[in-house]
Every structure is written in structure tokens, then in C-alpha cells.
CSV table of C-alpha atoms in Angstrom, one decimal:
chain,number,residue,atom,x,y,z
A,1257,UNK,CA,114.2,121.2,101.0
A,1258,UNK,CA,111.0,123.0,102.0
A,1259,UNK,CA,108.4,121.2,104.0
A,1260,UNK,CA,105.0,120.7,102.5
A,1261,UNK,CA,103.5,119.2,105.6
A,1262,UNK,CA,104.7,119.0,109.1
A,1263,UNK,CA,102.9,116.9,111.7
A,1264,UNK,CA,104.0,116.9,115.3
A,1265,UNK,CA,102.6,114.6,117.9
A,1266,UNK,CA,99.3,114.2,116.3
A,1267,UNK,CA,96.6,112.4,118.3
A,1268,UNK,CA,93.1,111.6,117.3
A,1269,UNK,CA,92.0,109.0,119.7
A,1270,UNK,CA,91.2,106.1,119.6
A,1271,UNK,CA,92.9,105.6,116.3
A,1272,UNK,CA,95.9,107.9,116.1
A,1273,UNK,CA,98.2,107.7,119.1
A,1274,UNK,CA,101.2,109.8,118.2
A,1275,UNK,CA,102.1,110.7,114.6
A,1276,UNK,CA,105.1,112.8,113.7
A,1277,UNK,CA,106.0,113.3,110.0
A,1278,UNK,CA,108.0,115.8,108.0
A,1279,UNK,CA,106.9,115.7,104.4
A,1280,UNK,CA,109.1,117.5,101.9
A,1281,UNK,CA,107.7,119.4,99.0
A,1282,UNK,CA,107.5,117.7,95.5
A,1283,UNK,CA,107.7,114.2,96.8
A,1284,UNK,CA,105.7,111.1,96.2
A,1285,UNK,CA,105.0,109.7,99.7
A,1286,UNK,CA,103.5,106.3,100.4
A,1287,UNK,CA,101.8,105.7,103.7
A,1288,UNK,CA,101.1,102.0,104.5
A,1289,UNK,CA,99.9,100.1,107.5
A,1290,UNK,CA,97.6,97.2,108.4
A,1291,UNK,CA,93.8,97.7,108.7
A,1292,UNK,CA,92.9,100.2,111.5
A,1293,UNK,CA,96.5,101.5,111.7
A,1294,UNK,CA,95.2,105.1,111.2
A,1295,UNK,CA,96.0,105.7,107.4
A,1296,UNK,CA,92.5,106.9,106.5
A,1297,UNK,CA,92.0,108.9,109.7
A,1298,UNK,CA,95.3,110.7,108.9
A,1299,UNK,CA,94.1,111.5,105.3
A,1300,UNK,CA,90.7,112.7,106.7
A,1301,UNK,CA,92.6,115.0,109.0
A,1302,UNK,CA,94.8,116.3,106.2
A,1303,UNK,CA,91.6,116.9,104.1
A,1304,UNK,CA,90.1,118.7,107.1
A,1305,UNK,CA,87.2,116.3,107.3
A,1306,UNK,CA,88.3,115.9,110.9
A,1307,UNK,CA,89.4,119.1,112.6
A,1308,UNK,CA,92.5,119.1,114.8
A,1309,UNK,CA,94.5,122.0,116.2
A,1310,UNK,CA,98.1,122.7,117.0
A,1311,UNK,CA,99.6,119.6,115.4
A,1312,UNK,CA,99.8,120.2,111.7
A,1313,UNK,CA,101.4,122.8,109.4
A,1314,UNK,CA,100.7,122.8,105.7
A,1315,UNK,CA,103.0,125.0,103.6
A,1316,UNK,CA,104.3,126.6,106.9
A,1317,UNK,CA,100.8,127.6,108.1
A,1318,UNK,CA,98.7,125.9,110.7
A,1319,UNK,CA,96.0,123.8,109.1
A,1320,UNK,CA,93.2,125.4,111.1
A,1321,UNK,CA,94.2,128.9,110.0
A,1322,UNK,CA,93.3,128.4,106.3
A,1323,UNK,CA,90.0,129.5,104.9
A,1324,UNK,CA,88.0,126.7,103.2
A,1325,UNK,CA,88.6,128.1,99.7
A,1326,UNK,CA,92.4,128.6,100.3
A,1327,UNK,CA,92.7,125.1,101.6
A,1328,UNK,CA,90.7,123.6,98.7
A,1329,UNK,CA,93.0,125.4,96.3
A,1330,UNK,CA,96.0,124.0,98.0
A,1331,UNK,CA,94.9,120.4,98.8
A,1332,UNK,CA,92.8,118.0,96.9
A,1333,UNK,CA,91.8,114.5,98.0
A,1334,UNK,CA,90.4,111.3,96.5
A,1335,UNK,CA,88.5,108.9,98.7
A,1336,UNK,CA,87.2,105.9,96.8
A,1337,UNK,CA,83.6,106.2,95.6
A,1338,UNK,CA,82.9,109.4,97.6
A,1339,UNK,CA,81.9,112.0,95.1
A,1340,UNK,CA,79.0,114.3,94.3
A,1341,UNK,CA,78.7,114.5,90.5
A,1342,UNK,CA,77.4,117.6,88.6
A,1343,UNK,CA,77.0,116.2,85.1
A,1344,UNK,CA,75.2,113.2,83.6
A,1345,UNK,CA,78.1,112.0,81.5
A,1346,UNK,CA,81.9,112.0,82.0
A,1347,UNK,CA,82.3,114.6,79.3
A,1348,UNK,CA,79.7,116.9,81.0
A,1349,UNK,CA,81.3,116.3,84.4
A,1350,UNK,CA,84.7,117.4,83.0
A,1351,UNK,CA,83.1,120.6,81.6
A,1352,UNK,CA,82.5,121.7,85.2
A,1353,UNK,CA,86.1,121.2,86.2
A,1354,UNK,CA,89.0,123.6,85.6
A,1355,UNK,CA,91.2,122.9,82.5
A,1356,UNK,CA,94.7,122.9,83.9
A,1357,UNK,CA,97.0,120.4,82.0
A,1358,UNK,CA,93.8,118.8,80.7
A,1359,UNK,CA,95.2,116.9,77.8
A,1360,UNK,CA,98.1,115.4,79.8
A,1361,UNK,CA,95.7,114.3,82.6
A,1362,UNK,CA,93.1,112.8,80.2
A,1363,UNK,CA,95.8,110.8,78.5
A,1364,UNK,CA,97.7,109.7,81.6
A,1365,UNK,CA,94.5,108.6,83.4
A,1366,UNK,CA,93.0,106.9,80.3
A,1367,UNK,CA,89.8,109.0,80.5
A,1368,UNK,CA,89.2,109.2,76.8
A,1369,UNK,CA,88.1,105.6,76.5
A,1370,UNK,CA,85.0,106.2,78.7
A,1371,UNK,CA,84.4,109.9,77.9
A,1372,UNK,CA,80.9,109.4,76.6
A,1373,UNK,CA,79.7,107.1,79.3
A,1374,UNK,CA,77.0,108.0,81.8
A,1375,UNK,CA,78.2,108.6,85.3
A,1376,UNK,CA,75.8,106.1,86.7
A,1377,UNK,CA,77.2,103.3,84.5
A,1378,UNK,CA,80.9,103.8,85.4
A,1379,UNK,CA,82.8,100.9,86.8
A,1380,UNK,CA,84.7,101.3,90.1
A,1381,UNK,CA,88.0,101.6,88.2
A,1382,UNK,CA,86.5,104.4,85.9
A,1383,UNK,CA,85.0,106.2,88.9
A,1384,UNK,CA,88.3,106.4,90.6
A,1385,UNK,CA,90.1,107.6,87.5
A,1386,UNK,CA,87.5,110.3,87.0
A,1387,UNK,CA,87.8,111.4,90.6
A,1388,UNK,CA,91.6,111.6,90.2
A,1389,UNK,CA,91.3,113.6,87.0
A,1390,UNK,CA,89.0,116.1,88.5
A,1391,UNK,CA,91.3,116.5,91.6
A,1392,UNK,CA,94.3,117.0,89.3
A,1393,UNK,CA,92.5,119.5,87.0
A,1394,UNK,CA,92.1,121.8,90.0
A,1395,UNK,CA,95.9,122.0,90.1
A,1396,UNK,CA,96.5,121.4,93.8
A,1397,UNK,CA,100.0,121.6,95.4
A,1398,UNK,CA,99.2,118.6,97.5
A,1399,UNK,CA,97.2,115.6,96.4
A,1400,UNK,CA,95.9,113.0,98.9
A,1401,UNK,CA,95.0,109.6,97.5
A,1402,UNK,CA,93.4,107.2,100.0
A,1403,UNK,CA,93.5,103.5,99.2
A,1404,UNK,CA,92.7,103.9,95.5
A,1405,UNK,CA,95.0,101.0,94.4
A,1406,UNK,CA,92.6,98.1,94.8
A,1407,UNK,CA,90.0,99.7,92.5
A,1408,UNK,CA,92.4,100.5,89.6
A,1409,UNK,CA,92.7,96.9,88.4
A,1410,UNK,CA,95.1,96.5,85.4
A,1411,UNK,CA,95.7,100.3,85.3
A,1412,UNK,CA,97.3,100.5,88.7
A,1413,UNK,CA,100.9,100.5,87.7
A,1414,UNK,CA,100.4,102.6,84.6
A,1415,UNK,CA,98.5,105.2,86.7
A,1416,UNK,CA,101.2,105.1,89.4
A,1417,UNK,CA,103.9,105.7,86.8
A,1418,UNK,CA,101.9,108.6,85.3
A,1419,UNK,CA,101.3,110.2,88.8
A,1420,UNK,CA,105.0,109.9,89.6
A,1421,UNK,CA,106.0,111.7,86.3
A,1422,UNK,CA,103.2,114.3,86.7
A,1423,UNK,CA,104.1,115.0,90.3
A,1424,UNK,CA,107.8,115.7,89.3
A,1425,UNK,CA,106.9,117.7,86.2
A,1426,UNK,CA,104.4,119.9,88.0
A,1427,UNK,CA,106.1,120.0,91.4
A,1428,UNK,CA,103.3,118.7,93.5
A,1429,UNK,CA,103.4,116.6,96.6
A,1430,UNK,CA,101.4,113.3,96.6
A,1431,UNK,CA,100.4,111.3,99.7
A,1432,UNK,CA,99.3,107.8,98.7
A,1433,UNK,CA,97.9,105.3,101.2
A,1434,UNK,CA,98.0,101.6,100.5
A,1435,UNK,CA,98.0,98.1,102.0
A,1436,UNK,CA,100.1,96.9,99.1
A,1437,UNK,CA,103.8,97.6,99.7
A,1438,UNK,CA,104.7,96.8,96.1
A,1439,UNK,CA,103.1,100.2,95.3
A,1440,UNK,CA,105.7,102.0,97.4
A,1441,UNK,CA,108.7,100.9,95.3
A,1442,UNK,CA,108.4,103.9,93.0
A,1443,UNK,CA,107.8,106.4,95.8
A,1444,UNK,CA,110.4,108.8,97.3
A,1445,UNK,CA,109.6,108.0,100.9
A,1446,UNK,CA,107.6,105.3,102.8
A,1447,UNK,CA,105.9,105.5,106.2
A,1448,UNK,CA,104.5,102.4,107.8
A,1449,UNK,CA,101.9,102.9,110.6
A,1450,UNK,CA,100.9,100.5,113.2
A,1451,UNK,CA,98.4,101.1,115.9
A,1452,UNK,CA,98.3,104.8,115.3
A,1453,UNK,CA,102.0,105.5,115.3
A,1454,UNK,CA,104.8,105.6,112.7
A,1455,UNK,CA,106.9,102.4,113.2
A,1456,UNK,CA,109.1,102.5,110.1
A,1457,UNK,CA,110.0,105.2,107.7
A,1458,UNK,CA,112.6,106.0,105.0
A,1459,UNK,CA,113.6,105.0,101.5
A,1460,UNK,CA,111.2,102.2,100.5
A,1461,UNK,CA,113.9,99.7,99.6
A,1462,UNK,CA,115.5,100.1,103.0
A,1463,UNK,CA,112.2,100.0,104.9
A,1464,UNK,CA,111.0,96.9,103.0
A,1465,UNK,CA,114.0,94.9,104.2
A,1466,UNK,CA,112.6,95.0,107.7
A,1467,UNK,CA,110.7,91.9,106.8
A,1468,UNK,CA,110.1,90.5,110.3
A,1469,UNK,CA,108.6,93.7,111.6
A,1470,UNK,CA,106.5,94.1,108.5
A,1471,UNK,CA,105.1,90.6,108.8
A,1472,UNK,CA,104.4,91.1,112.5
A,1473,UNK,CA,102.4,94.2,111.7
A,1474,UNK,CA,100.3,92.1,109.3
A,1475,UNK,CA,101.5,93.4,106.0
A,1476,UNK,CA,102.8,91.5,103.0
A,1477,UNK,CA,106.4,92.1,101.9
A,1478,UNK,CA,106.5,92.2,98.0
A,1479,UNK,CA,107.4,88.7,96.8
A,1480,UNK,CA,110.8,89.5,95.2
A,1481,UNK,CA,112.0,91.5,98.2
A,1482,UNK,CA,110.7,88.9,100.7
A,1483,UNK,CA,112.6,86.1,98.8
A,1484,UNK,CA,115.8,88.3,98.4
A,1485,UNK,CA,115.9,89.2,102.1
A,1486,UNK,CA,115.7,85.6,103.1
A,1487,UNK,CA,118.3,84.5,100.5
A,1488,UNK,CA,120.6,87.3,101.8
A,1489,UNK,CA,120.1,86.2,105.4
A,1490,UNK,CA,121.5,82.8,104.3
A,1491,UNK,CA,124.4,84.5,102.5
A,1492,UNK,CA,123.2,83.2,99.1
A,1493,UNK,CA,123.1,86.7,97.6
A,1494,UNK,CA,124.8,89.9,98.6
A,1495,UNK,CA,122.2,92.5,97.8
A,1496,UNK,CA,118.4,92.7,97.3
A,1497,UNK,CA,117.3,91.9,93.8
A,1498,UNK,CA,113.8,93.0,92.6
A,1499,UNK,CA,114.3,91.6,89.0
A,1500,UNK,CA,113.6,87.8,88.9
A,1501,UNK,CA,115.9,87.2,85.9
A,1502,UNK,CA,118.8,88.9,87.7
A,1503,UNK,CA,118.2,87.1,90.9
A,1504,UNK,CA,118.2,83.7,89.1
A,1505,UNK,CA,121.5,84.7,87.3
A,1506,UNK,CA,123.1,85.7,90.6
A,1507,UNK,CA,122.0,82.5,92.3
A,1508,UNK,CA,123.1,80.2,89.5
A,1509,UNK,CA,126.1,82.0,87.9
B,156,UNK,CA,77.5,68.6,96.7
B,157,UNK,CA,77.2,69.2,93.0
B,158,UNK,CA,76.6,72.8,91.9
B,159,UNK,CA,75.2,73.8,88.5
B,160,UNK,CA,74.2,77.1,87.1
B,161,UNK,CA,73.9,78.8,83.7
B,162,UNK,CA,75.7,82.1,83.5
B,163,UNK,CA,74.3,85.4,82.2
B,164,UNK,CA,76.2,84.6,79.0
B,165,UNK,CA,74.5,81.2,78.7
B,166,UNK,CA,77.5,79.1,79.8
B,167,UNK,CA,76.7,76.0,81.9
B,168,UNK,CA,78.9,75.6,84.9
B,169,UNK,CA,79.1,72.3,86.9
B,170,UNK,CA,81.1,71.8,90.0
B,171,UNK,CA,81.3,68.3,91.6
B,172,UNK,CA,84.5,68.7,93.7
B,173,UNK,CA,84.7,69.6,97.4
B,174,UNK,CA,86.7,72.5,98.8
B,175,UNK,CA,86.8,76.2,98.2
B,176,UNK,CA,86.3,77.1,94.6
B,177,UNK,CA,87.7,80.0,92.6
B,178,UNK,CA,86.6,81.8,89.5
B,179,UNK,CA,89.5,83.6,87.9
B,180,UNK,CA,88.4,86.5,85.7
B,181,UNK,CA,90.4,89.2,83.8
B,182,UNK,CA,87.9,92.0,83.4
B,183,UNK,CA,85.6,93.6,85.8
B,184,UNK,CA,82.5,93.1,83.7
B,185,UNK,CA,83.0,89.3,84.0
B,186,UNK,CA,82.1,89.6,87.7
B,187,UNK,CA,78.5,90.1,86.5
B,188,UNK,CA,78.7,87.8,83.4
B,189,UNK,CA,79.7,84.7,85.4
B,190,UNK,CA,76.7,85.0,87.8
B,191,UNK,CA,73.6,82.9,87.4
B,192,UNK,CA,71.3,84.2,84.7
B,193,UNK,CA,68.3,84.0,87.1
B,194,UNK,CA,68.3,84.1,90.9
B,195,UNK,CA,69.1,80.7,92.3
B,196,UNK,CA,67.5,79.3,95.3
B,197,UNK,CA,70.1,78.9,98.0
B,198,UNK,CA,72.8,81.0,96.3
B,199,UNK,CA,73.9,84.5,97.5
B,200,UNK,CA,76.3,86.8,95.9
B,201,UNK,CA,78.5,88.7,98.3
B,202,UNK,CA,79.8,92.1,97.1
B,203,UNK,CA,81.8,94.8,98.8
B,204,UNK,CA,79.6,96.4,101.4
B,205,UNK,CA,78.4,99.8,100.1
B,206,UNK,CA,78.1,102.8,102.3
B,207,UNK,CA,74.7,102.6,104.0
B,208,UNK,CA,72.7,105.6,105.2
B,209,UNK,CA,70.8,103.8,108.0
B,210,UNK,CA,72.1,105.0,111.3
B,211,UNK,CA,73.1,101.6,112.6
B,212,UNK,CA,74.1,98.1,111.5
B,213,UNK,CA,70.9,96.9,113.2
B,214,UNK,CA,68.8,99.1,110.9
B,215,UNK,CA,70.8,98.0,107.8
B,216,UNK,CA,70.2,94.3,108.7
B,217,UNK,CA,66.5,94.9,109.0
B,218,UNK,CA,66.4,96.7,105.7
B,219,UNK,CA,68.1,93.6,104.2
B,220,UNK,CA,65.5,91.3,105.7
B,221,UNK,CA,62.7,93.5,104.2
B,222,UNK,CA,64.5,93.7,100.8
B,223,UNK,CA,64.8,90.0,100.6
B,224,UNK,CA,61.2,89.5,101.9
B,225,UNK,CA,62.5,87.0,104.4
B,226,UNK,CA,59.8,85.5,106.6
B,227,UNK,CA,61.7,85.0,109.8
B,228,UNK,CA,60.1,84.0,113.1
B,229,UNK,CA,62.9,85.5,115.1
B,230,UNK,CA,64.9,88.0,112.9
B,231,UNK,CA,67.1,89.1,115.7
B,232,UNK,CA,68.2,85.6,116.4
B,233,UNK,CA,68.9,85.0,112.7
B,234,UNK,CA,71.0,88.2,112.7
B,235,UNK,CA,73.0,87.1,115.7
B,236,UNK,CA,73.4,83.6,114.2
B,237,UNK,CA,74.8,85.0,111.0
B,238,UNK,CA,77.1,87.2,113.0
B,239,UNK,CA,78.3,84.2,114.9
B,240,UNK,CA,79.1,82.2,111.8
B,241,UNK,CA,81.4,85.0,110.6
B,242,UNK,CA,82.9,85.8,114.0
B,243,UNK,CA,81.3,89.3,114.1
B,244,UNK,CA,80.8,90.7,117.5
B,245,UNK,CA,77.1,91.6,118.4
B,246,UNK,CA,78.5,94.9,119.8
B,247,UNK,CA,78.6,96.4,116.3
B,248,UNK,CA,74.8,96.6,116.0
B,249,UNK,CA,74.7,100.2,117.2
B,250,UNK,CA,77.5,101.4,115.0
B,251,UNK,CA,77.2,103.3,111.7
B,252,UNK,CA,79.0,102.4,108.5
B,253,UNK,CA,81.9,104.8,109.1
B,254,UNK,CA,82.4,103.3,112.5
B,255,UNK,CA,83.2,99.9,111.1
B,256,UNK,CA,86.7,98.7,110.3
B,257,UNK,CA,87.5,97.1,106.9
B,258,UNK,CA,87.3,93.6,108.2
B,259,UNK,CA,84.1,94.3,110.0
B,260,UNK,CA,82.6,95.6,106.8
B,261,UNK,CA,83.7,92.5,105.0
B,262,UNK,CA,82.2,90.3,107.7
B,263,UNK,CA,79.0,92.3,107.7
B,264,UNK,CA,78.5,91.8,104.0
B,265,UNK,CA,79.0,88.1,104.5
B,266,UNK,CA,76.5,88.0,107.4
B,267,UNK,CA,73.9,90.0,105.3
B,268,UNK,CA,74.2,87.2,102.7
B,269,UNK,CA,73.8,84.5,105.4
B,270,UNK,CA,70.4,85.9,106.6
B,271,UNK,CA,68.6,83.8,104.0
B,272,UNK,CA,70.6,80.7,105.1
B,273,UNK,CA,72.1,80.0,101.6
B,274,UNK,CA,74.1,76.9,100.9
B,275,UNK,CA,76.3,78.6,98.3
B,276,UNK,CA,78.2,81.9,98.7
B,277,UNK,CA,79.8,83.6,95.7
B,278,UNK,CA,82.2,86.2,97.0
B,279,UNK,CA,83.6,89.0,94.9
B,280,UNK,CA,87.2,90.0,95.5
B,281,UNK,CA,87.1,88.4,99.0
B,282,UNK,CA,90.3,90.0,100.4
B,283,UNK,CA,90.2,93.4,98.8
B,284,UNK,CA,91.1,96.1,101.4
B,285,UNK,CA,92.3,93.5,103.9
B,286,UNK,CA,95.8,93.2,105.3
B,287,UNK,CA,97.6,89.9,105.4
B,288,UNK,CA,96.5,89.1,109.0
B,289,UNK,CA,92.8,89.7,108.2
B,290,UNK,CA,93.2,87.9,104.9
B,291,UNK,CA,94.4,84.8,106.8
B,292,UNK,CA,91.6,85.0,109.3
B,293,UNK,CA,89.0,85.3,106.6
B,294,UNK,CA,90.4,82.3,104.8
B,295,UNK,CA,90.1,80.3,108.0
B,296,UNK,CA,86.6,81.5,108.3
B,297,UNK,CA,85.7,80.3,104.8
B,298,UNK,CA,87.2,76.9,105.6
B,299,UNK,CA,85.1,76.8,108.8
B,300,UNK,CA,81.9,77.8,107.0
B,301,UNK,CA,82.6,75.1,104.5
B,302,UNK,CA,83.5,72.3,107.0
B,303,UNK,CA,81.2,73.1,109.9
B,304,UNK,CA,78.3,74.8,108.3
B,305,UNK,CA,78.3,72.9,105.0
B,306,UNK,CA,78.4,76.1,102.9
B,307,UNK,CA,79.9,76.0,99.4
B,308,UNK,CA,82.3,78.9,99.0
B,309,UNK,CA,83.2,80.3,95.5
B,310,UNK,CA,85.7,83.1,95.4
B,311,UNK,CA,85.7,85.4,92.3
B,312,UNK,CA,88.9,87.3,91.8
B,313,UNK,CA,91.3,88.8,89.3
B,314,UNK,CA,94.3,88.0,91.5
B,315,UNK,CA,96.1,84.7,90.7
B,316,UNK,CA,98.1,84.9,94.0
B,317,UNK,CA,95.0,84.9,96.1
B,318,UNK,CA,93.4,82.1,94.1
B,319,UNK,CA,96.6,80.0,94.2
B,320,UNK,CA,96.8,80.4,98.0
B,321,UNK,CA,93.1,79.9,98.8
B,322,UNK,CA,91.3,77.6,96.4
B,323,UNK,CA,91.3,73.9,95.5
B,324,UNK,CA,89.4,74.1,92.2
B,325,UNK,CA,89.4,76.8,89.7
B,326,UNK,CA,87.5,78.0,86.7
B,327,UNK,CA,88.9,80.5,84.2
B,328,UNK,CA,86.2,82.8,82.8
B,329,UNK,CA,87.0,85.3,80.1
B,330,UNK,CA,85.1,87.0,77.3
B,331,UNK,CA,81.9,85.7,78.6
B,332,UNK,CA,82.9,82.0,78.5
B,333,UNK,CA,84.6,79.3,80.4
B,334,UNK,CA,88.2,78.9,79.3
B,335,UNK,CA,89.2,76.0,81.5
B,336,UNK,CA,88.2,74.3,84.7
B,337,UNK,CA,90.0,71.9,87.1
B,338,UNK,CA,92.5,71.7,89.9
B,339,UNK,CA,93.9,75.2,90.9
B,340,UNK,CA,97.4,73.8,91.3
B,341,UNK,CA,97.4,72.2,87.8
B,342,UNK,CA,96.0,75.2,86.0
B,343,UNK,CA,97.9,78.0,87.8
B,344,UNK,CA,101.2,76.2,87.3
B,345,UNK,CA,100.5,75.8,83.6
B,346,UNK,CA,102.3,79.0,82.6
B,347,UNK,CA,102.4,78.2,78.9
B,348,UNK,CA,98.6,77.9,78.9
B,349,UNK,CA,98.0,81.0,81.0
B,350,UNK,CA,100.3,83.1,78.8
B,351,UNK,CA,98.5,81.9,75.7
B,352,UNK,CA,95.2,83.0,77.2
B,353,UNK,CA,96.6,86.4,78.5
B,354,UNK,CA,96.1,85.3,82.1
B,355,UNK,CA,98.7,86.4,84.7
B,356,UNK,CA,100.2,83.6,86.8
B,357,UNK,CA,101.1,83.7,90.6
B,358,UNK,CA,104.4,85.4,91.3
B,359,UNK,CA,105.8,82.4,93.1
B,360,UNK,CA,104.9,80.2,90.2
B,361,UNK,CA,106.5,82.6,87.7
B,362,UNK,CA,109.7,82.6,89.7
B,363,UNK,CA,109.8,78.8,90.1
B,364,UNK,CA,109.2,78.4,86.4
B,365,UNK,CA,112.0,80.8,85.5
B,366,UNK,CA,114.4,78.8,87.6
B,367,UNK,CA,113.2,75.5,85.9
B,368,UNK,CA,113.4,76.9,82.4
B,369,UNK,CA,116.4,79.2,82.5
B,370,UNK,CA,118.7,77.2,84.7
B,371,UNK,CA,117.2,73.7,84.3
B,372,UNK,CA,117.1,73.4,88.1
B,373,UNK,CA,114.5,71.0,89.4
B,374,UNK,CA,112.8,72.9,92.2
B,375,UNK,CA,109.2,72.2,93.2
B,376,UNK,CA,106.3,74.6,93.1
B,377,UNK,CA,105.5,75.9,96.6
B,378,UNK,CA,102.8,78.3,98.0
B,379,UNK,CA,105.0,79.7,100.7
B,380,UNK,CA,108.1,81.8,100.1
B,381,UNK,CA,109.9,80.0,103.0
B,382,UNK,CA,109.5,76.7,101.2
B,383,UNK,CA,110.8,77.9,97.9
B,384,UNK,CA,113.7,79.5,99.8
B,385,UNK,CA,114.6,76.1,101.4
B,386,UNK,CA,114.4,74.4,97.9
B,387,UNK,CA,116.7,77.1,96.4
B,388,UNK,CA,119.2,76.5,99.3
B,389,UNK,CA,119.3,72.8,98.5
B,390,UNK,CA,120.0,73.4,94.8
B,391,UNK,CA,122.4,76.4,94.7
């Protein structure tokens, strides 16, 4: 598989100590880690808000060699509540954006229900959804989503499912940072950062079974996995169960 | 201490019990609706710290003192006292918004509220953007503020897991009115009631309830996954 992003020995002191990642094309990647582990700094670097040299290749070209417009066409990012708006209403705002896959994005991100609202009266949840819609309408090959989960409320899982489907259908790469490891369950690959380095990586289900290390880092293991791992350690079950009904049936046959 | 207020939607709320209180809401607009209809003496609402454009924390704190029209003999001392209550290092005063960590931002928003020396703090989504370690530290801080500084702490959240772990008394507020008020344990373990009102229940309670109803196994409700694990071990 082709690499979308290659990061080698990235340092951005004092936060990032040594990051190496090989991110394949058309994947949904979750990056987790405790507060101050370096997630947002990494996203800022990949969005070129912080300039580094020699450590990162995006689509086989060094990040610093791209022109601003070429890089903006390739990579879009959403950082919560950071947006300069052009229009007064959501509808007006969307008029300024390109129209790639517009219907699909509007539906998947539930934009239509607040289309006529004024930008200044949007809730946090609506603001993030609109930010995401505008980023996707620009048809990027790589989308960076930094810690948007806590602001999506009840829409979080619906939005994650939509993003996963959209990402596969349109062959884009998504990097999604979160504190909530439950969000990683539908992703293709999970990285966990601690103190500026990658401490765990791999298939999310395999990584999440490292419960002792995850607790030590200061993260919360999703409840069903946490319970399953402990039950497995006591030989009460043979494999990790994420479905409560199934777990209960396995325990009391 | 008894607390009473009338919400923006004209609902009267009375709290007589001690301990950390929780308000469980379903929709974001209820964050606003549940607040007092008029500013209340001694009550401060703590929201997520918005990005500030002053160069330093020090300037942001002074802007807050001016905004609230606080007549302080020694503003710097009040600032440092409020930092001390929330365990915030005075070293941050020269930093900008972007130079603060998530937990420092959370503590700064609390210390801005403490400048007026309120007796009641209503805190919106207290643990949003905090990892488990910082969540635990902040909860201990709320307990300290309540026990040592005699503050009443009210957490407003949409997350039943957080409210189950952190509060003693709870109030369910939905569609602009109070649905139920009482012991957190009693209400959040009443799955039938929560389902009827479209409220989610804590994951650990859901699982315990599933074991009780589906397999008729008498395990107890626990807050910690290690305790439920021990109970399962005894009953399998």
C-alpha cells in the first residue's frame, strides 16, 4: 500500500520527543494520548501551522516543499472553534465553499437542520459540523480532525460512521485525534502517544487490550474492553467481547 | 446550606443536601435553560475557557476583574488566592492562551470564577477535554473546594458515567423542566425510569442490569470495573 504520510524521528521540543509513523493511504487513523502527549502539536505540524523540516513526507514529497495552495488542496484540517467565516448564515457560508459531493456531505453531517441559522447563533456541535462540511467540500486527500469528538454530542457516533464510509468511498485518509478510546474501535489503525512519543500502535482491538499501560498513561479503556480483558485474565472468557449481551451469554451459558 | 434558584424557564430548584451535586441534561440548550433567570449573588457559572486575545493570563485575569466590576483592595492577592484553591501554579501568569495545557485552561476558568469569592459554582461539562488522570485530580479538587473552602459544587453534564462517578445528588432537567431530583445512585440505577424519559444510563449500570434481568444473577451495582469483576467471579 502507498504511504499518505511518513514521519521519521519528528521532534518539536518541548512537546514532541521522537515521533515515527507510516500512515497508509485511504485509512482512518486514530491518534490518542493523554493531555499534553503531543496530539495537537502533531496535527498543527501536519497542517503546517508549525513548520518543521526533514522529518515529514506527505504523498512522497517533503512537507516543506509544497506551495501553500498545493498543500491546501491536498490537506484540510478542523480544529474546534477556529474558523473565519465569510457568510452570515450557514447557507451563505456554504455558497462560498466548493460543491464536491455536496448532497452526501450535507446529509451525512446533518447540516440541513440548521441551514438557515445565523453563524453567530450556532451551537458548538453545529459549528464543528459546519467546519467539517466545509473541509470535506474542498475534496482533500487527507483530512485532519483534532479533538472534535467532545463537541459532537449525540451526533458523534453517527458522524464517525459517516466519515468512515465517506473515507472509504472517496479514498481519502483521515487522521482523528481523541482522548476517548471508544472512538478508535471503528478505525483502521490506532496510535497512542505519551510524553511526545508513540508508545502503542496497531489494530485498535489489539492495542486496547494493553489495559495496564493505557491506564498508566492516564487514558480510559472502553468499559466493555476493560471488563473483558479482566475477565480473560481470570480465565472466565476466552476472547474479548464488545457486545454486552454476548458477554453475558458467554459468562452464564 | 440550602440552595434555591428559579431557572430561565421558571422552574424552582431547591437543594438541601450536602455533597457534590449534578444536573443531568440531554440537550445543549438546557445548559442555558437550567441557569438562574437573574444573576444570583454568590453564584458563578464556569464555562469552558474561550480563547483570549490578551497577551498573558495576568491580563486576562485583570480583564475579568474589570468586567465583573470587582472592588478588590489587592487584586493580585485575590488572583493568587484563587490560583491556590485550584492548584494552579502562579508561573502561568506570563503565558498566553495557546501556551496553556487543557488542565491549566480548565483550572484557569475555575479561578476566574473564584475571583468574586462565590459560594456556589455551577460547572458546565467539568471534565471535557481532560484525560482520566486529570479528571481524577479535578474531582479531588472539587471535593477539597467543597470540604475546605465551603463551596457548593454543581456539575452540569450530558454524560451519565461522569455524574454517576462524581456526584451524590442529581437533578434531571429536560425540555425546560425538572424531571426528577434525588440521590444519584437511586436515580441512575433506575434504568426503567431513565429509558422511559429517553435518558442514557451509565455503562456499568447497564451491564449490571443486563446480568440481573437476563440471567437472574444477583450482583450489586458498582462504580468501579474491578469491583463488578470480583462480583462476577463470585457468581459465575
